[in-house]
Coordinates of C-alpha atoms in Angstrom, one line a residue:
M1 CA 0.0 0.0 0.0
S2 CA 1.3 3.5 -0.8
V3 CA 2.1 6.0 1.8
N4 CA -0.8 8.1 0.7
G5 CA -3.1 5.1 0.9
Q6 CA -1.8 4.4 4.4
D7 CA -2.4 8.0 5.4
R8 CA -5.9 7.9 4.0
R9 CA -6.7 4.7 5.9
G10 CA -5.2 6.1 9.1
A11 CA -7.2 9.3 8.7
W12 CA -10.5 7.4 8.3
R13 CA -9.6 5.2 11.3
A14 CA -8.9 8.2 13.5
A15 CA -12.0 10.1 12.2
L16 CA -14.4 7.2 12.8
A17 CA -12.9 6.4 16.2
C18 CA -13.4 10.0 17.3
M19 CA -16.9 10.0 15.8
V20 CA -17.8 7.0 18.1
T21 CA -16.0 8.7 21.0
L22 CA -18.1 11.8 20.7
A23 CA -21.3 9.7 20.3
V24 CA -20.6 8.1 23.6
A25 CA -19.3 11.1 25.6
M26 CA -21.8 13.7 24.2
G27 CA -24.7 11.7 22.8
L28 CA -25.0 9.2 25.6
G29 CA -23.0 10.7 28.5
R30 CA -24.5 14.2 28.3
F31 CA -27.8 13.9 26.4
A32 CA -29.2 10.6 27.6
F33 CA -30.9 12.7 30.3
T34 CA -33.2 14.4 27.8
P35 CA -35.2 11.3 26.8
M36 CA -34.9 9.8 30.3
L37 CA -36.3 12.9 32.1
P38 CA -39.9 12.4 31.0
I39 CA -39.7 8.8 32.2
M40 CA -38.3 9.8 35.6
L41 CA -41.0 12.5 35.9
G42 CA -43.7 10.0 35.0
E43 CA -42.4 7.6 37.6
G44 CA -42.6 10.3 40.2
K45 CA -38.9 10.2 40.9
L46 CA -38.4 13.8 40.0
E47 CA -40.2 17.1 39.7
L48 CA -39.6 19.5 36.8
A49 CA -37.5 21.9 38.9
G50 CA -35.4 19.0 40.1
G51 CA -34.8 17.8 36.6
G52 CA -33.6 21.3 35.8
V53 CA -31.2 21.2 38.7
L54 CA -29.8 17.8 37.5
A55 CA -29.4 19.1 34.0
S56 CA -27.5 22.2 35.2
L57 CA -25.3 20.1 37.5
N58 CA -24.3 18.2 34.4
Y59 CA -23.5 21.4 32.6
L60 CA -21.6 22.7 35.6
G61 CA -19.5 19.6 35.4
Y62 CA -19.0 20.3 31.7
F63 CA -17.9 23.9 32.6
L64 CA -15.4 22.7 35.2
G65 CA -14.0 20.0 32.9
A66 CA -13.6 22.6 30.1
V67 CA -11.8 25.1 32.4
S68 CA -9.4 22.4 33.6
C69 CA -8.4 21.2 30.1
A70 CA -5.9 24.0 29.6
G71 CA -4.0 22.9 32.6
I72 CA -3.9 19.1 32.0
G73 CA -0.6 17.7 30.7
I74 CA -1.7 14.0 30.4
K75 CA -1.5 12.6 26.9
A76 CA -4.7 12.8 24.9
S77 CA -5.2 9.1 24.3
S78 CA -5.2 8.4 28.1
M79 CA -7.6 11.2 28.8
V80 CA -10.0 9.9 26.1
R81 CA -9.9 6.3 27.3
G82 CA -10.3 7.2 30.9
G83 CA -13.2 9.6 30.2
L84 CA -15.0 7.0 28.0
A85 CA -14.7 4.3 30.7
A86 CA -16.0 6.7 33.4
T87 CA -18.9 7.8 31.1
A88 CA -20.1 4.2 30.8
A89 CA -19.8 3.6 34.5
L90 CA -21.7 6.8 35.3
L91 CA -24.6 5.9 33.0
I92 CA -25.0 2.5 34.7
G93 CA -24.7 4.2 38.0
M94 CA -27.8 6.4 37.2
G95 CA -29.8 3.1 37.1
L96 CA -28.3 1.7 40.2
L97 CA -28.6 4.7 42.6
H98 CA -32.0 6.0 43.8
S99 CA -31.3 9.3 45.5
F100 CA -31.4 12.8 44.1
T101 CA -28.0 13.6 45.7
G102 CA -26.4 10.5 44.1
W103 CA -27.9 11.4 40.7
G104 CA -26.6 15.0 41.1
I105 CA -23.0 13.7 41.7
L106 CA -23.2 11.3 38.8
R107 CA -24.6 13.9 36.4
A108 CA -21.9 16.5 37.4
A109 CA -19.2 13.9 37.0
A110 CA -20.6 12.9 33.6
G111 CA -20.3 16.6 32.6
V112 CA -16.6 16.7 33.5
M113 CA -16.0 13.5 31.5
S114 CA -17.8 14.8 28.4
A115 CA -15.8 18.0 28.4
W116 CA -12.5 16.2 28.8
V117 CA -13.3 13.7 26.1
F118 CA -14.6 16.3 23.7
V119 CA -11.6 18.6 24.0
F120 CA -8.9 15.9 24.0
A121 CA -10.6 13.7 21.3
S122 CA -11.1 16.8 19.2
G123 CA -7.5 17.8 19.5
W124 CA -6.2 14.3 18.9
G125 CA -8.4 13.7 15.9
L126 CA -8.0 17.1 14.2
R127 CA -4.2 16.8 14.6
R128 CA -4.3 13.3 13.0
L129 CA -6.3 14.7 10.1
A130 CA -3.9 17.6 9.7
E131 CA -0.9 15.2 9.6
T132 CA -2.6 13.0 7.0
N133 CA -3.7 16.0 4.9
S134 CA -7.4 15.0 5.4
P135 CA -9.0 18.1 7.1
M136 CA -12.3 17.5 5.4
L137 CA -12.9 14.4 7.5
A138 CA -13.4 16.7 10.5
G139 CA -17.1 16.6 9.6
V140 CA -17.1 12.9 10.2
I141 CA -15.8 13.4 13.7
Y142 CA -18.5 15.9 14.6
T143 CA -21.3 13.7 13.4
G144 CA -20.7 11.7 16.6
P145 CA -22.9 13.8 18.9
G146 CA -25.8 13.6 16.4
I147 CA -25.4 9.8 16.1
G148 CA -25.3 9.4 19.9
I149 CA -28.3 11.7 20.4
A150 CA -30.4 9.8 17.8
M151 CA -29.5 6.6 19.6
T152 CA -30.5 7.9 23.0
G153 CA -33.7 9.2 21.6
L154 CA -34.7 6.0 20.0
L155 CA -33.3 3.5 22.5
G156 CA -33.8 5.5 25.7
G157 CA -37.5 5.7 25.3
A158 CA -37.8 2.1 24.2
L159 CA -35.7 0.8 27.1
G160 CA -37.5 3.1 29.5
R161 CA -40.7 1.2 28.9
W162 CA -39.3 -1.2 31.5
G163 CA -38.5 1.7 33.8
S164 CA -35.8 4.4 34.0
E165 CA -33.4 2.0 35.8
V166 CA -33.4 -0.4 32.8
G167 CA -33.1 2.6 30.4
W168 CA -30.0 4.0 32.1
I169 CA -28.3 0.6 32.5
G170 CA -29.1 -0.3 28.9
L171 CA -27.5 2.9 27.6
G172 CA -24.5 2.3 29.8
L173 CA -24.0 -1.2 28.4
L174 CA -24.4 0.2 24.9
A175 CA -21.6 2.6 25.7
V176 CA -19.4 -0.3 26.9
V177 CA -19.9 -2.1 23.6
L178 CA -19.1 1.1 21.5
I179 CA -16.0 1.8 23.6
A180 CA -14.7 -1.7 23.2
I181 CA -14.9 -1.3 19.4
I182 CA -12.7 1.8 19.2
W183 CA -10.5 1.2 22.3
R184 CA -7.4 0.0 20.4
V185 CA -7.3 2.9 18.0
F186 CA -6.0 5.1 20.8
D187 CA -3.1 2.7 21.2
D188 CA -1.5 4.6 18.3
G189 CA 1.4 6.9 19.0
E190 CA 0.4 10.4 19.8
A191 CA -0.3 12.7 16.9
A192 CA 2.6 14.9 17.9
Q193 CA 5.1 15.1 20.6
G194 CA 3.6 16.0 24.0
S195 CA 0.0 15.8 22.8
G196 CA -1.6 16.8 26.0
T197 CA -3.8 19.9 25.5
K198 CA -2.0 22.1 27.9
A199 CA -1.4 25.3 26.0
P200 CA 1.0 28.2 26.5
V201 CA -1.9 30.6 26.7
A202 CA 0.1 33.5 28.1
A203 CA 2.8 33.3 25.5
S204 CA 0.3 33.1 22.6
S205 CA -1.6 36.1 24.0
A206 CA 1.6 38.1 24.3
T207 CA 2.3 37.7 20.6
A208 CA -1.3 38.2 19.5
S209 CA -2.3 41.6 18.0
G210 CA -4.8 43.8 19.7
A211 CA -7.4 43.0 17.1
D212 CA -6.8 39.3 17.6
R213 CA -7.2 39.6 21.4
S214 CA -10.4 41.5 20.9
D215 CA -11.7 38.8 18.5
A216 CA -10.8 36.2 21.0
I217 CA -12.8 37.9 23.8
W218 CA -15.8 38.2 21.5
L219 CA -15.5 34.6 20.5
V220 CA -15.5 33.5 24.2
A221 CA -18.4 35.8 25.1
L222 CA -20.7 35.0 22.1
Y223 CA -20.0 31.3 22.2
G224 CA -21.7 31.4 25.7
L225 CA -24.9 32.7 24.0
A226 CA -25.0 29.6 21.8
G227 CA -24.8 27.4 25.0
F228 CA -27.7 29.2 26.6
G229 CA -29.8 29.5 23.4
Y230 CA -30.0 25.8 22.4
I231 CA -29.9 24.1 25.8
I232 CA -33.4 24.8 26.9
T233 CA -34.8 23.0 23.9
A234 CA -32.1 20.4 24.0
T235 CA -33.0 19.6 27.7
F236 CA -36.7 19.7 27.6
L237 CA -37.8 19.1 24.0
P238 CA -39.8 15.9 24.7
L239 CA -41.6 17.7 27.5
I240 CA -42.2 20.8 25.4
A241 CA -43.6 18.7 22.6
R242 CA -45.9 16.7 24.9
Q243 CA -47.4 19.8 26.4
A244 CA -48.2 21.1 22.9
L245 CA -49.3 17.7 21.4
P246 CA -50.7 15.7 24.4
E247 CA -52.5 13.1 22.4
S248 CA -49.8 12.6 19.7
S249 CA -47.2 9.9 19.5
W250 CA -44.8 12.2 17.7
P251 CA -43.1 14.0 20.7
D252 CA -40.8 11.0 21.3
F253 CA -39.4 11.4 17.8
F254 CA -38.4 15.1 17.7
W255 CA -35.3 14.5 19.9
P256 CA -33.9 11.7 17.6
L257 CA -34.8 14.0 14.7
F258 CA -32.7 16.7 16.3
G259 CA -29.8 14.3 16.6
A260 CA -30.2 13.0 13.0
A261 CA -30.1 16.6 11.7
I262 CA -26.7 17.2 13.4
I263 CA -25.1 14.6 11.0
P264 CA -25.6 16.4 7.7
G265 CA -25.0 19.7 9.4
A266 CA -21.6 18.6 10.6
L267 CA -20.6 17.2 7.2
I268 CA -21.8 20.3 5.4
G269 CA -20.1 22.6 7.9
A270 CA -16.8 20.8 7.5
R271 CA -16.9 21.5 3.8
A272 CA -17.2 25.2 4.2
P273 CA -14.2 26.7 2.4
T274 CA -11.5 27.9 4.7
H275 CA -11.5 31.3 3.2
W276 CA -15.0 31.9 4.3
D277 CA -15.1 34.0 7.5
N278 CA -15.9 32.0 10.5
R279 CA -17.7 34.8 12.2
L280 CA -20.2 35.1 9.4
L281 CA -20.6 31.3 9.4
L282 CA -21.3 31.5 13.1
A283 CA -23.8 34.3 12.6
A284 CA -25.7 32.3 10.0
A285 CA -25.7 29.2 12.2
Y286 CA -27.0 31.2 15.3
A287 CA -29.8 32.7 13.1
L288 CA -30.9 29.2 12.0
Q289 CA -31.0 27.9 15.6
A290 CA -32.9 31.0 16.7
L291 CA -35.5 30.3 14.0
G292 CA -35.7 26.7 15.1
V293 CA -36.4 27.7 18.7
V294 CA -39.0 30.2 17.7
L295 CA -40.9 27.7 15.6
S296 CA -41.7 25.6 18.7
V297 CA -43.6 28.6 20.1
A298 CA -45.0 30.2 17.0
W299 CA -46.0 26.9 15.3
P300 CA -46.6 24.2 18.0
T301 CA -47.7 21.5 15.6
I302 CA -46.0 18.3 14.3
G303 CA -44.7 20.2 11.3
G304 CA -43.4 23.1 13.5
F305 CA -41.6 20.9 15.9
A306 CA -40.1 18.8 13.1
L307 CA -38.8 21.8 11.2
G308 CA -37.7 23.4 14.5
S309 CA -35.8 20.3 15.4
L310 CA -34.1 20.2 12.1
L311 CA -33.1 23.9 12.2
L312 CA -31.8 23.6 15.8
G313 CA -29.9 20.4 15.1
M314 CA -28.2 21.1 11.7
P315 CA -26.0 23.9 13.0
F316 CA -25.3 22.3 16.4
T317 CA -21.8 20.8 15.9
A318 CA -21.2 23.1 12.9
I319 CA -21.1 25.9 15.4
T320 CA -18.5 24.1 17.4
L321 CA -16.5 23.4 14.3
F322 CA -16.6 27.1 13.2
A323 CA -15.7 28.3 16.7
M324 CA -12.7 25.9 16.8
R325 CA -11.6 27.0 13.4
E326 CA -11.8 30.6 14.5
A327 CA -9.7 29.8 17.6
R328 CA -7.1 28.2 15.4
R329 CA -7.1 31.2 13.2
L330 CA -6.4 33.4 16.2
R331 CA -4.0 31.2 18.1
G332 CA -2.6 28.6 15.6
N333 CA -1.2 25.5 17.2
S334 CA -1.6 27.2 20.6
A335 CA -5.4 27.3 20.3
A336 CA -6.1 24.7 23.0
G337 CA -6.3 27.3 25.8
L338 CA -8.7 29.6 23.8
I339 CA -10.8 26.5 22.9
G340 CA -11.0 25.6 26.6
Y341 CA -12.1 29.1 27.6
A342 CA -14.7 29.3 24.8
T343 CA -16.0 25.8 25.8
A344 CA -16.2 27.0 29.4
S345 CA -18.3 30.0 28.3
Y346 CA -20.6 27.7 26.4
G347 CA -20.8 25.7 29.6
V348 CA -21.9 28.7 31.6
G349 CA -24.7 29.3 29.1
Q350 CA -25.8 25.7 29.5
I351 CA -25.8 25.9 33.3
I352 CA -28.0 29.0 33.3
G353 CA -30.5 27.7 30.8
P354 CA -32.2 24.9 32.7
L355 CA -32.0 26.8 36.0
F356 CA -33.8 29.7 34.4
A357 CA -36.3 27.7 32.3
A358 CA -37.5 24.9 34.6
P359 CA -38.8 27.0 37.6
L360 CA -40.4 29.5 35.2
A361 CA -42.1 26.7 33.2
Q362 CA -43.2 25.0 36.4
R363 CA -44.7 28.3 37.6
T364 CA -46.4 29.3 34.4
G365 CA -47.2 25.9 33.0
S366 CA -45.5 26.6 29.7
F367 CA -42.0 26.9 28.2
E368 CA -43.1 29.7 26.0
Q369 CA -41.3 32.5 27.8
P370 CA -37.9 30.6 28.3
L371 CA -37.9 29.6 24.7
L372 CA -38.4 33.2 23.5
V373 CA -35.6 34.4 25.7
A374 CA -33.4 31.6 24.3
A375 CA -34.2 32.6 20.7
A376 CA -33.5 36.2 21.5
A377 CA -30.0 35.2 22.9
L378 CA -29.2 33.4 19.7
A379 CA -30.4 36.2 17.5
L380 CA -28.3 38.7 19.5
G381 CA -25.3 36.4 19.0
A382 CA -25.9 36.4 15.3
V383 CA -26.1 40.1 15.1
L384 CA -23.0 40.7 17.2
F385 CA -20.9 38.2 15.2
A386 CA -21.8 40.1 12.1
V387 CA -20.9 43.4 13.8
V388 CA -17.5 42.1 14.9
W389 CA -16.9 40.8 11.3
S390 CA -17.8 44.2 9.8
K391 CA -15.6 46.1 12.3
S392 CA -12.7 43.8 11.6
R393 CA -13.2 44.3 7.8
R394 CA -13.1 48.0 8.2
L395 CA -9.9 47.9 10.3
N396 CA -8.2 45.7 7.7
A397 CA -9.3 48.0 4.9
G398 CA -7.9 51.0 6.7

């Protein structure tokens, strides 16, 4: 086999392994709670406000995990493997424990693991693709969360017919099987010497221009709006749909549809030409998500929820891809620190979302007000990214 053929095979092996990795860490580890929440509510194990607290604890863990990434020097493959094994154990633990405190600890720990695996697997995979001259396969990596979400939506509800304990344990065992399939891929030597994600943030900031520093601040701040804007729908979509369509069998399918929409969105996003400005791409993606959120309020029908799920899902990981691309534009190979801070900002938005939405929805009996606020946050982010791009263009022209 030629060297180029070996590179191509290695690139696909790395991309598919990272795809499965993100399906487990994000689709199962983070988002299994969305289809399991209505089951736990129906069993009387939780109230809506308590469900919001558990969701926010998971996102708090994600925030803490993201913040810590810039200071971790452990090699990426070890972090990915450890995080995946812990994710499977934490899913199974949700079915074995029966206390709110225990669930809170498990969901927070699952958030930490998902952030570690996401950041380290992304760095490992993207560097492999760069080494093999296959950057377009990045889209394959970022289909992983969509595949995982679709699996949790379809399997979680089905398994949950035997109770939430069976649902959680079943998803945990599915994670074990998927992890076993890709475990040995991470035996490969690291993509580069010293491949931990610890980044010389201070040094890179010192050499960055004032405009680049300003752009980095805007990226971190506006990425947080994306976290807040999508998370209310992503946490409560089955509940929102059941409130609007109480006699319909469709509400259980909107969450898998959201996950399925992520897959083409990630592939299309990865093929966006590198000379296209990431800030304009982010503005367009935010606008699509804002429209998707509004549709669930303005058109609460099967068609409205289906189209809204598609519009919310398609830009989901594309937003992450464009944000990482922007971080690399600003910091080059020292982008891990900026990626970590942006991911932490995203985590803050996710923490606030359920804590804001669940009590308000429980008090008013509707998610209408939280959803409109979320849509407004996404629309604001779209406008501000366009403004930052326009200002930068004027500075460069001058």
